[in-house]
């Protein structure tokens, strides 16, 4: 739990950055518990970028002021009391002064470091705010709160960790990283303290996980360089820096290659070169590079003789086998990406990759498989390597050893399937490895094939799988989503039929080739080792005779060692013989083995039958598609005919409506013309006009009279008032009469207007209307003709529509019939494929079993070599202990001469066993002629020629220095044979040879040499090989590689291994 500490107040302080600010934004009138009104000042607090509010009344400000006054000299005084606290003028004055007090307190280290937390509690800020605030704003508090602040990464503080992403905190964290990298004294900086590095890295990890802006800021400040710089200063800090770097890897995702590329351009290659020299950091560097091993990252490593290649060389010679493998994979990525422009550079890089990836035993670790295939981008890089014929067998061998999950490998199964085709230019070994991985995918329930993954998919992560077998020339298809209907499942099942025979045949050919090659190599190796088994067996029968009983304690130790050596020799020989017999039985089983009990001809016939059925289904589908097209065409014609019929009907309706409108207009015009002529011929028109004029004049006269009376009445003339009638009543009466006269006047004006007509004009207007009616009549006749034509067209369209509808019905019936037939055939194919699927699975499982047996045979062959080497070492040990025992016996009295004679009889070897094998001689323990340096013989001029300097020249000068020949190696001279006591019949003592000379196989050397004996004669092809064999490579992985690429200091160990290793022409996987 975060807690505040009792800090030492003897240090001075100075604010660093305004990460916490306050502002009084408004006031509110509130009611107290005693129902009294008071003014509350609302404070807006900026807590590392997040805003919140708290409110306090004047009295609470006063309490805070009194509590901090003794610790904060210069604290502004409180605004005066006694005024009305609710007055607006008082509130405004107090608001500014109170805000000034709060800002002063935030700038005072004494207030911030107050033990009672008065200011923090007043602002309602919890312990996280207190700790981080003191870290930023009080420099003397930083060394004390550093470790406490690291607890913000706990899950219970997930809502408070955002404060670590503030810019002020980020700047301080980067300052601490830089100071820690410089390694100052314990009292020179707050970050340099016991446990400070761990806490600082935890805080950086938390800050990186807050927001994208915080990560971008730290990356711009080169946080990767700072973290790795701490590891450079103190190697144990790798565990502290790793979580922060893991946050970058996890959160950045696709941006990681660009980030790592920028880091490398800023000098990160030199940092990695320094880190990779430390065994603890090698695995971390290798994983980091592999996660970001895109073109932008690889470009920083492609400079010949540069620091980037030195990093890869150090990884290649790492004592950790997984690091060495990852280094080889990184170098292979550069080869596949075309980073080496010079052919000699590429050849040398390919040689180094081959040396490391020939026997990738360390790839069996689950963590290595997870690292190798952890992300989609990693799979894309591996897929790009598969396109290179030189790298494909090495990468496939690595994947076969690592055995990543099938769901991961399924994403590149399309690339693996494409390698099975004979036209790709890949070797039989490559195709066999690809087939083995496809069997692994299918055996684990993965997708049988997938679309090939290309380098262009790296940018958008488009790595997908698809069901089905890719037929010849077929393009890979993306995986379709599983449909809910039965038809879609049948389609997915049927798509697997296309090309299934060719796919299975190519896979079977590749697997059979691998199995036959393994059997042939096993036979060859067995023939080569058979002589050795017979030799050690004959030697053991000759030497392991029953010893005479000796009860003397003087030579008990020599006897004990001698017996132990004999037992070891017998045990090792028995193991070699048993393993030899086991290999013979395995070879016999493999030579006659079949992948399953299914008849190959029957299996092939069923595959072809499935393809034929699928071809029929495909033909029926095409017929159905044609029928559907015909049905759609007939339906389209029917719809067109119906549309034409509807158009004709619409035209008939339109013409009927238009005719009705024209007839109505004609009738209206004729009626209006008749009315106008009747009005023009009206009798007594002039008299009616004169009468209307007289009525209007009479109405005007009455209105004028009423107006005069009204004026008189308003003037007070009583003559117009009746008895008892008031002036107002009279004016109302006159107003009413005047209104009635006005209404009558309007009616008379309307009549006058009606009588005011021109008979000639009306007659002309009537004539015009009659002419318009005649024109409408002509239009009516024309529309009637058109209507008859449209009706005839509609009748024809009706007949055509009926014919087209019938054709559409017939086409639909044919389509339904074909669809039913297709469904039946699809069901038949489904049944056929369901019965074929177990046979395919059985065949694949059989091939997997045979491959496992073949691999076990390879392992047994390799173990047999080790058993023979153990037997030879046991023979050497037996010879040494026997010589010691012989020396002890010769020191005994004459009574022990019988025992010495027995030992002399055992010192000879049996006659060589005849063996008619055509293979080369089995390596023996006897000294042989000096062997030339395998790293100089037949060296390609493109790698180490003076005319074309090597891109690895600077670190491989020692590798180019010739190794001393076996004859030059120091040999321990044998001790002279002890002088026997005088006797009548002196026992013959072994004589020391002055110089090593060739001897028969397993012959006892006259002089006892050191365990690192001179190697026996090996075939010339093995001596002239420019690459290490498998045993040398295993020793190369396990030895102390502190010298340049593991070539210095290995003369003695190489000589010893050469004596025990099989010849190079015996392929020991």
PDB file of C-alpha atoms in Angstrom, residues 327-583:
ATOM      1  CA  UNK A 327      21.706 -15.947 -34.928  1.00  0.00           C
ATOM      2  CA  UNK A 328      21.714 -18.332 -37.882  1.00  0.00           C
ATOM      3  CA  UNK A 329      18.043 -17.578 -38.594  1.00  0.00           C
ATOM      4  CA  UNK A 330      18.783 -13.841 -38.522  1.00  0.00           C
ATOM      5  CA  UNK A 331      21.670 -14.295 -40.934  1.00  0.00           C
ATOM      6  CA  UNK A 332      19.450 -16.472 -43.133  1.00  0.00           C
ATOM      7  CA  UNK A 333      16.898 -13.653 -43.209  1.00  0.00           C
ATOM      8  CA  UNK A 334      19.583 -11.327 -44.568  1.00  0.00           C
ATOM      9  CA  UNK A 335      20.513 -13.893 -47.204  1.00  0.00           C
ATOM     10  CA  UNK A 336      16.866 -14.329 -48.225  1.00  0.00           C
ATOM     11  CA  UNK A 337      16.331 -10.557 -48.268  1.00  0.00           C
ATOM     12  CA  UNK A 338      19.232 -10.000 -50.673  1.00  0.00           C
ATOM     13  CA  UNK A 339      21.219  -7.921 -48.191  1.00  0.00           C
ATOM     14  CA  UNK A 340      24.545  -9.325 -49.467  1.00  0.00           C
ATOM     15  CA  UNK A 341      25.230  -7.879 -52.901  1.00  0.00           C
ATOM     16  CA  UNK A 342      28.594  -9.583 -53.381  1.00  0.00           C
ATOM     17  CA  UNK A 343      28.304 -13.292 -54.304  1.00  0.00           C
ATOM     18  CA  UNK A 344      31.299 -14.085 -52.104  1.00  0.00           C
ATOM     19  CA  UNK A 345      29.643 -12.460 -49.095  1.00  0.00           C
ATOM     20  CA  UNK A 346      26.443 -14.363 -49.704  1.00  0.00           C
ATOM     21  CA  UNK A 347      28.316 -17.655 -50.087  1.00  0.00           C
ATOM     22  CA  UNK A 348      30.163 -17.133 -46.829  1.00  0.00           C
ATOM     23  CA  UNK A 349      27.004 -16.154 -44.942  1.00  0.00           C
ATOM     24  CA  UNK A 350      25.234 -19.214 -46.347  1.00  0.00           C
ATOM     25  CA  UNK A 351      28.133 -21.402 -45.182  1.00  0.00           C
ATOM     26  CA  UNK A 352      27.858 -20.059 -41.645  1.00  0.00           C
ATOM     27  CA  UNK A 353      24.101 -20.605 -41.633  1.00  0.00           C
ATOM     28  CA  UNK A 354      24.570 -24.157 -42.880  1.00  0.00           C
ATOM     29  CA  UNK A 355      27.172 -24.922 -40.198  1.00  0.00           C
ATOM     30  CA  UNK A 356      24.736 -23.914 -37.460  1.00  0.00           C
ATOM     31  CA  UNK A 357      21.436 -25.259 -38.802  1.00  0.00           C
ATOM     32  CA  UNK A 358      22.642 -28.698 -39.929  1.00  0.00           C
ATOM     33  CA  UNK A 359      21.806 -30.246 -36.534  1.00  0.00           C
ATOM     34  CA  UNK A 360      19.454 -27.872 -34.681  1.00  0.00           C
ATOM     35  CA  UNK A 361      18.961 -30.054 -31.595  1.00  0.00           C
ATOM     36  CA  UNK A 362      18.266 -27.015 -29.380  1.00  0.00           C
ATOM     37  CA  UNK A 363      15.186 -26.236 -31.487  1.00  0.00           C
ATOM     38  CA  UNK A 364      13.310 -28.989 -29.643  1.00  0.00           C
ATOM     39  CA  UNK A 365      12.855 -26.682 -26.669  1.00  0.00           C
ATOM     40  CA  UNK A 366       9.250 -25.352 -26.565  1.00  0.00           C
ATOM     41  CA  UNK A 367      10.449 -21.832 -25.804  1.00  0.00           C
ATOM     42  CA  UNK A 368      12.478 -21.765 -29.013  1.00  0.00           C
ATOM     43  CA  UNK A 369       9.482 -22.790 -31.123  1.00  0.00           C
ATOM     44  CA  UNK A 370       7.420 -20.075 -29.451  1.00  0.00           C
ATOM     45  CA  UNK A 371      10.084 -17.486 -30.210  1.00  0.00           C
ATOM     46  CA  UNK A 372      10.578 -18.670 -33.788  1.00  0.00           C
ATOM     47  CA  UNK A 373       6.883 -18.701 -34.765  1.00  0.00           C
ATOM     48  CA  UNK A 374       5.411 -16.365 -32.162  1.00  0.00           C
ATOM     49  CA  UNK A 375       3.871 -13.822 -34.550  1.00  0.00           C
ATOM     50  CA  UNK A 376       2.477 -13.539 -38.063  1.00  0.00           C
ATOM     51  CA  UNK A 377       5.448 -11.408 -39.131  1.00  0.00           C
ATOM     52  CA  UNK A 378       7.821 -14.183 -38.007  1.00  0.00           C
ATOM     53  CA  UNK A 379       5.968 -16.665 -40.189  1.00  0.00           C
ATOM     54  CA  UNK A 380       6.187 -14.278 -43.131  1.00  0.00           C
ATOM     55  CA  UNK A 381       9.946 -14.071 -42.687  1.00  0.00           C
ATOM     56  CA  UNK A 382      10.234 -17.857 -42.557  1.00  0.00           C
ATOM     57  CA  UNK A 383       8.052 -18.117 -45.660  1.00  0.00           C
ATOM     58  CA  UNK A 384      10.384 -15.700 -47.463  1.00  0.00           C
ATOM     59  CA  UNK A 385      13.336 -17.937 -46.574  1.00  0.00           C
ATOM     60  CA  UNK A 386      11.533 -20.940 -48.084  1.00  0.00           C
ATOM     61  CA  UNK A 387      11.656 -19.219 -51.470  1.00  0.00           C
ATOM     62  CA  UNK A 388      15.465 -19.479 -51.484  1.00  0.00           C
ATOM     63  CA  UNK A 389      16.542 -22.970 -52.678  1.00  0.00           C
ATOM     64  CA  UNK A 390      19.716 -22.777 -50.564  1.00  0.00           C
ATOM     65  CA  UNK A 391      17.903 -21.815 -47.361  1.00  0.00           C
ATOM     66  CA  UNK A 392      14.751 -23.884 -47.787  1.00  0.00           C
ATOM     67  CA  UNK A 393      16.215 -27.246 -46.604  1.00  0.00           C
ATOM     68  CA  UNK A 394      17.864 -25.615 -43.588  1.00  0.00           C
ATOM     69  CA  UNK A 395      14.722 -23.748 -42.517  1.00  0.00           C
ATOM     70  CA  UNK A 396      12.551 -26.825 -43.072  1.00  0.00           C
ATOM     71  CA  UNK A 397      14.962 -28.933 -41.024  1.00  0.00           C
ATOM     72  CA  UNK A 398      14.759 -26.331 -38.252  1.00  0.00           C
ATOM     73  CA  UNK A 399      10.947 -26.396 -38.344  1.00  0.00           C
ATOM     74  CA  UNK A 400      10.870 -30.200 -38.383  1.00  0.00           C
ATOM     75  CA  UNK A 401      13.016 -30.222 -35.262  1.00  0.00           C
ATOM     76  CA  UNK A 402      11.151 -27.416 -33.464  1.00  0.00           C
ATOM     77  CA  UNK A 403       7.694 -28.793 -34.387  1.00  0.00           C
ATOM     78  CA  UNK A 404       5.721 -25.551 -33.829  1.00  0.00           C
ATOM     79  CA  UNK A 405       1.980 -25.866 -33.210  1.00  0.00           C
ATOM     80  CA  UNK A 406       0.034 -27.018 -36.243  1.00  0.00           C
ATOM     81  CA  UNK A 407      -2.226 -23.970 -36.170  1.00  0.00           C
ATOM     82  CA  UNK A 408       0.871 -21.792 -36.564  1.00  0.00           C
ATOM     83  CA  UNK A 409       2.409 -23.866 -39.346  1.00  0.00           C
ATOM     84  CA  UNK A 410      -0.977 -24.021 -41.060  1.00  0.00           C
ATOM     85  CA  UNK A 411      -0.581 -20.349 -41.960  1.00  0.00           C
ATOM     86  CA  UNK A 412       2.343 -21.213 -44.277  1.00  0.00           C
ATOM     87  CA  UNK A 413       1.058 -24.612 -45.398  1.00  0.00           C
ATOM     88  CA  UNK A 414       0.442 -23.145 -48.854  1.00  0.00           C
ATOM     89  CA  UNK A 415       4.162 -22.374 -49.129  1.00  0.00           C
ATOM     90  CA  UNK A 416       4.953 -25.907 -47.997  1.00  0.00           C
ATOM     91  CA  UNK A 417       2.549 -27.404 -50.535  1.00  0.00           C
ATOM     92  CA  UNK A 418       4.116 -25.346 -53.331  1.00  0.00           C
ATOM     93  CA  UNK A 419       7.528 -26.890 -52.493  1.00  0.00           C
ATOM     94  CA  UNK A 420       6.177 -30.349 -53.335  1.00  0.00           C
ATOM     95  CA  UNK A 421       5.842 -29.475 -57.020  1.00  0.00           C
ATOM     96  CA  UNK A 422       8.687 -30.725 -59.163  1.00  0.00           C
ATOM     97  CA  UNK A 423       8.905 -27.473 -61.120  1.00  0.00           C
ATOM     98  CA  UNK A 424      10.059 -25.383 -58.154  1.00  0.00           C
ATOM     99  CA  UNK A 425      13.747 -26.295 -58.504  1.00  0.00           C
ATOM    100  CA  UNK A 426      14.056 -27.520 -54.901  1.00  0.00           C
ATOM    101  CA  UNK A 427      15.891 -30.675 -53.891  1.00  0.00           C
ATOM    102  CA  UNK A 428      14.300 -33.961 -52.915  1.00  0.00           C
ATOM    103  CA  UNK A 429      15.360 -33.350 -49.325  1.00  0.00           C
ATOM    104  CA  UNK A 430      13.497 -30.027 -49.344  1.00  0.00           C
ATOM    105  CA  UNK A 431      10.337 -31.615 -50.696  1.00  0.00           C
ATOM    106  CA  UNK A 432      10.584 -34.438 -48.155  1.00  0.00           C
ATOM    107  CA  UNK A 433      10.885 -31.988 -45.255  1.00  0.00           C
ATOM    108  CA  UNK A 434       7.932 -29.984 -46.592  1.00  0.00           C
ATOM    109  CA  UNK A 435       5.859 -33.164 -46.830  1.00  0.00           C
ATOM    110  CA  UNK A 436       6.805 -34.058 -43.260  1.00  0.00           C
ATOM    111  CA  UNK A 437       5.601 -30.669 -42.001  1.00  0.00           C
ATOM    112  CA  UNK A 438       2.349 -31.012 -43.959  1.00  0.00           C
ATOM    113  CA  UNK A 439       1.813 -34.391 -42.322  1.00  0.00           C
ATOM    114  CA  UNK A 440       2.428 -32.744 -38.941  1.00  0.00           C
ATOM    115  CA  UNK A 441      -0.189 -30.087 -39.764  1.00  0.00           C
ATOM    116  CA  UNK A 442      -2.778 -32.609 -40.966  1.00  0.00           C
ATOM    117  CA  UNK A 443      -2.082 -35.032 -38.129  1.00  0.00           C
ATOM    118  CA  UNK A 444      -2.820 -32.261 -35.617  1.00  0.00           C
ATOM    119  CA  UNK A 445      -6.096 -31.261 -37.237  1.00  0.00           C
ATOM    120  CA  UNK A 446      -4.708 -28.234 -39.098  1.00  0.00           C
ATOM    121  CA  UNK A 447      -5.568 -27.042 -42.557  1.00  0.00           C
ATOM    122  CA  UNK A 448      -4.057 -29.293 -45.251  1.00  0.00           C
ATOM    123  CA  UNK A 449      -2.933 -26.425 -47.411  1.00  0.00           C
ATOM    124  CA  UNK A 450      -2.961 -22.669 -47.318  1.00  0.00           C
ATOM    125  CA  UNK A 451      -2.281 -19.832 -49.655  1.00  0.00           C
ATOM    126  CA  UNK A 452       1.439 -19.094 -49.899  1.00  0.00           C
ATOM    127  CA  UNK A 453       2.562 -16.294 -47.610  1.00  0.00           C
ATOM    128  CA  UNK A 454       4.597 -13.547 -49.275  1.00  0.00           C
ATOM    129  CA  UNK A 455       6.767 -10.766 -47.920  1.00  0.00           C
ATOM    130  CA  UNK A 456       4.171  -8.187 -48.997  1.00  0.00           C
ATOM    131  CA  UNK A 457       1.795  -9.578 -46.380  1.00  0.00           C
ATOM    132  CA  UNK A 458       4.066  -8.355 -43.621  1.00  0.00           C
ATOM    133  CA  UNK A 459       2.714  -4.794 -43.784  1.00  0.00           C
ATOM    134  CA  UNK A 460      -0.919  -5.743 -43.270  1.00  0.00           C
ATOM    135  CA  UNK A 461      -0.604  -9.093 -41.557  1.00  0.00           C
ATOM    136  CA  UNK A 462      -2.609 -10.880 -44.262  1.00  0.00           C
ATOM    137  CA  UNK A 463      -1.608 -14.451 -43.441  1.00  0.00           C
ATOM    138  CA  UNK A 464      -4.480 -16.843 -44.070  1.00  0.00           C
ATOM    139  CA  UNK A 465      -5.327 -20.461 -44.695  1.00  0.00           C
ATOM    140  CA  UNK A 466      -7.566 -22.100 -47.218  1.00  0.00           C
ATOM    141  CA  UNK A 467      -9.093 -25.500 -47.445  1.00  0.00           C
ATOM    142  CA  UNK A 468      -8.527 -27.788 -50.389  1.00  0.00           C
ATOM    143  CA  UNK A 469      -5.649 -29.304 -52.295  1.00  0.00           C
ATOM    144  CA  UNK A 470      -3.907 -26.991 -54.775  1.00  0.00           C
ATOM    145  CA  UNK A 471      -4.120 -28.619 -58.152  1.00  0.00           C
ATOM    146  CA  UNK A 472      -1.618 -28.048 -60.944  1.00  0.00           C
ATOM    147  CA  UNK A 473      -1.657 -24.420 -61.936  1.00  0.00           C
ATOM    148  CA  UNK A 474      -4.368 -23.507 -59.480  1.00  0.00           C
ATOM    149  CA  UNK A 475      -4.051 -20.247 -57.642  1.00  0.00           C
ATOM    150  CA  UNK A 476      -4.258 -20.322 -53.840  1.00  0.00           C
ATOM    151  CA  UNK A 477      -7.603 -19.296 -52.483  1.00  0.00           C
ATOM    152  CA  UNK A 478      -8.290 -17.523 -49.193  1.00  0.00           C
ATOM    153  CA  UNK A 479     -10.118 -19.449 -46.563  1.00  0.00           C
ATOM    154  CA  UNK A 480     -13.900 -19.084 -46.809  1.00  0.00           C
ATOM    155  CA  UNK A 481     -16.002 -18.584 -43.726  1.00  0.00           C
ATOM    156  CA  UNK A 482     -17.917 -21.638 -42.563  1.00  0.00           C
ATOM    157  CA  UNK A 483     -21.481 -21.348 -43.844  1.00  0.00           C
ATOM    158  CA  UNK A 484     -24.477 -22.427 -41.910  1.00  0.00           C
ATOM    159  CA  UNK A 485     -26.198 -24.274 -44.743  1.00  0.00           C
ATOM    160  CA  UNK A 486     -25.546 -27.873 -45.772  1.00  0.00           C
ATOM    161  CA  UNK A 487     -24.767 -26.809 -49.335  1.00  0.00           C
ATOM    162  CA  UNK A 488     -21.794 -24.636 -48.300  1.00  0.00           C
ATOM    163  CA  UNK A 489     -20.336 -27.503 -46.236  1.00  0.00           C
ATOM    164  CA  UNK A 490     -20.689 -29.812 -49.240  1.00  0.00           C
ATOM    165  CA  UNK A 491     -18.960 -27.241 -51.441  1.00  0.00           C
ATOM    166  CA  UNK A 492     -16.063 -26.980 -48.974  1.00  0.00           C
ATOM    167  CA  UNK A 493     -15.795 -30.748 -48.978  1.00  0.00           C
ATOM    168  CA  UNK A 494     -15.975 -30.983 -52.765  1.00  0.00           C
ATOM    169  CA  UNK A 495     -13.284 -28.344 -53.271  1.00  0.00           C
ATOM    170  CA  UNK A 496     -10.807 -30.668 -51.584  1.00  0.00           C
ATOM    171  CA  UNK A 497     -11.282 -33.193 -54.390  1.00  0.00           C
ATOM    172  CA  UNK A 498      -9.688 -30.975 -57.010  1.00  0.00           C
ATOM    173  CA  UNK A 499      -6.038 -31.968 -57.385  1.00  0.00           C
ATOM    174  CA  UNK A 500      -6.179 -34.410 -54.469  1.00  0.00           C
ATOM    175  CA  UNK A 501      -4.564 -37.222 -56.434  1.00  0.00           C
ATOM    176  CA  UNK A 502      -1.645 -35.114 -57.658  1.00  0.00           C
ATOM    177  CA  UNK A 503      -1.150 -33.650 -54.174  1.00  0.00           C
ATOM    178  CA  UNK A 504      -1.131 -37.033 -52.472  1.00  0.00           C
ATOM    179  CA  UNK A 505       1.117 -38.481 -55.173  1.00  0.00           C
ATOM    180  CA  UNK A 506       3.689 -35.674 -54.852  1.00  0.00           C
ATOM    181  CA  UNK A 507       3.619 -35.930 -51.058  1.00  0.00           C
ATOM    182  CA  UNK A 508       4.014 -39.706 -51.182  1.00  0.00           C
ATOM    183  CA  UNK A 509       6.896 -39.413 -53.667  1.00  0.00           C
ATOM    184  CA  UNK A 510       8.706 -36.912 -51.439  1.00  0.00           C
ATOM    185  CA  UNK A 511       8.206 -39.038 -48.328  1.00  0.00           C
ATOM    186  CA  UNK A 512       9.199 -42.229 -50.097  1.00  0.00           C
ATOM    187  CA  UNK A 513      12.350 -40.547 -51.408  1.00  0.00           C
ATOM    188  CA  UNK A 514      13.284 -39.446 -47.898  1.00  0.00           C
ATOM    189  CA  UNK A 515      12.579 -42.910 -46.509  1.00  0.00           C
ATOM    190  CA  UNK A 516      14.604 -44.627 -49.241  1.00  0.00           C
ATOM    191  CA  UNK A 517      17.517 -42.245 -48.740  1.00  0.00           C
ATOM    192  CA  UNK A 518      17.392 -42.852 -45.001  1.00  0.00           C
ATOM    193  CA  UNK A 519      17.380 -46.627 -45.512  1.00  0.00           C
ATOM    194  CA  UNK A 520      20.266 -46.397 -48.003  1.00  0.00           C
ATOM    195  CA  UNK A 521      22.293 -44.229 -45.652  1.00  0.00           C
ATOM    196  CA  UNK A 522      21.509 -46.584 -42.802  1.00  0.00           C
ATOM    197  CA  UNK A 523      22.719 -49.564 -44.820  1.00  0.00           C
ATOM    198  CA  UNK A 524      25.878 -47.728 -45.821  1.00  0.00           C
ATOM    199  CA  UNK A 525      26.546 -46.641 -42.254  1.00  0.00           C
ATOM    200  CA  UNK A 526      25.838 -50.141 -40.971  1.00  0.00           C
ATOM    201  CA  UNK A 527      28.325 -51.603 -43.434  1.00  0.00           C
ATOM    202  CA  UNK A 528      30.934 -49.082 -42.361  1.00  0.00           C
ATOM    203  CA  UNK A 529      30.416 -49.778 -38.665  1.00  0.00           C
ATOM    204  CA  UNK A 530      30.108 -53.554 -38.967  1.00  0.00           C
ATOM    205  CA  UNK A 531      33.865 -54.001 -39.179  1.00  0.00           C
ATOM    206  CA  UNK A 532      34.346 -51.943 -36.025  1.00  0.00           C
ATOM    207  CA  UNK A 533      31.780 -54.057 -34.184  1.00  0.00           C
ATOM    208  CA  UNK A 534      33.508 -57.273 -35.278  1.00  0.00           C
ATOM    209  CA  UNK A 535      36.927 -55.903 -34.347  1.00  0.00           C
ATOM    210  CA  UNK A 536      35.928 -54.892 -30.835  1.00  0.00           C
ATOM    211  CA  UNK A 537      34.072 -58.197 -30.423  1.00  0.00           C
ATOM    212  CA  UNK A 538      37.142 -60.236 -31.484  1.00  0.00           C
ATOM    213  CA  UNK A 539      39.397 -58.054 -29.373  1.00  0.00           C
ATOM    214  CA  UNK A 540      37.190 -58.569 -26.322  1.00  0.00           C
ATOM    215  CA  UNK A 541      37.114 -62.353 -26.817  1.00  0.00           C
ATOM    216  CA  UNK A 542      40.910 -62.370 -27.081  1.00  0.00           C
ATOM    217  CA  UNK A 543      41.587 -60.166 -24.118  1.00  0.00           C
ATOM    218  CA  UNK A 544      38.860 -61.050 -21.675  1.00  0.00           C
ATOM    219  CA  UNK A 545      40.249 -64.354 -20.543  1.00  0.00           C
ATOM    220  CA  UNK A 546      39.848 -65.662 -17.049  1.00  0.00           C
ATOM    221  CA  UNK A 547      42.451 -64.229 -14.720  1.00  0.00           C
ATOM    222  CA  UNK A 548      44.408 -66.297 -12.240  1.00  0.00           C
ATOM    223  CA  UNK A 549      43.473 -65.624  -8.674  1.00  0.00           C
ATOM    224  CA  UNK A 550      45.731 -63.115  -6.904  1.00  0.00           C
ATOM    225  CA  UNK A 551      45.369 -62.305  -3.287  1.00  0.00           C
ATOM    226  CA  UNK A 552      48.218 -59.872  -2.823  1.00  0.00           C
ATOM    227  CA  UNK A 553      47.294 -56.457  -1.518  1.00  0.00           C
ATOM    228  CA  UNK A 554      50.413 -54.798  -2.971  1.00  0.00           C
ATOM    229  CA  UNK A 555      48.873 -54.505  -6.404  1.00  0.00           C
ATOM    230  CA  UNK A 556      45.164 -54.403  -5.407  1.00  0.00           C
ATOM    231  CA  UNK A 557      44.672 -50.858  -6.665  1.00  0.00           C
ATOM    232  CA  UNK A 558      46.194 -51.686 -10.062  1.00  0.00           C
ATOM    233  CA  UNK A 559      44.009 -54.765 -10.265  1.00  0.00           C
ATOM    234  CA  UNK A 560      40.889 -52.831  -9.300  1.00  0.00           C
ATOM    235  CA  UNK A 561      41.484 -50.277 -12.038  1.00  0.00           C
ATOM    236  CA  UNK A 562      42.237 -53.040 -14.516  1.00  0.00           C
ATOM    237  CA  UNK A 563      39.037 -54.942 -13.654  1.00  0.00           C
ATOM    238  CA  UNK A 564      36.977 -51.772 -13.874  1.00  0.00           C
ATOM    239  CA  UNK A 565      38.410 -51.054 -17.307  1.00  0.00           C
ATOM    240  CA  UNK A 566      37.636 -54.613 -18.415  1.00  0.00           C
ATOM    241  CA  UNK A 567      34.054 -54.337 -17.198  1.00  0.00           C
ATOM    242  CA  UNK A 568      33.631 -51.003 -18.982  1.00  0.00           C
ATOM    243  CA  UNK A 569      35.043 -52.481 -22.165  1.00  0.00           C
ATOM    244  CA  UNK A 570      32.729 -55.485 -21.960  1.00  0.00           C
ATOM    245  CA  UNK A 571      29.731 -53.268 -21.235  1.00  0.00           C
ATOM    246  CA  UNK A 572      30.446 -50.845 -24.101  1.00  0.00           C
ATOM    247  CA  UNK A 573      31.061 -53.647 -26.583  1.00  0.00           C
ATOM    248  CA  UNK A 574      27.845 -55.360 -25.558  1.00  0.00           C
ATOM    249  CA  UNK A 575      25.938 -52.086 -26.031  1.00  0.00           C
ATOM    250  CA  UNK A 576      27.494 -51.552 -29.462  1.00  0.00           C
ATOM    251  CA  UNK A 577      26.621 -55.094 -30.524  1.00  0.00           C
ATOM    252  CA  UNK A 578      23.060 -54.759 -29.245  1.00  0.00           C
ATOM    253  CA  UNK A 579      22.581 -51.419 -30.965  1.00  0.00           C
ATOM    254  CA  UNK A 580      24.048 -52.878 -34.162  1.00  0.00           C
ATOM    255  CA  UNK A 581      21.530 -55.730 -34.063  1.00  0.00           C
ATOM    256  CA  UNK A 582      18.700 -53.281 -33.386  1.00  0.00           C
ATOM    257  CA  UNK A 583      19.684 -51.179 -36.407  1.00  0.00           C
TER     258      UNK A 583
END
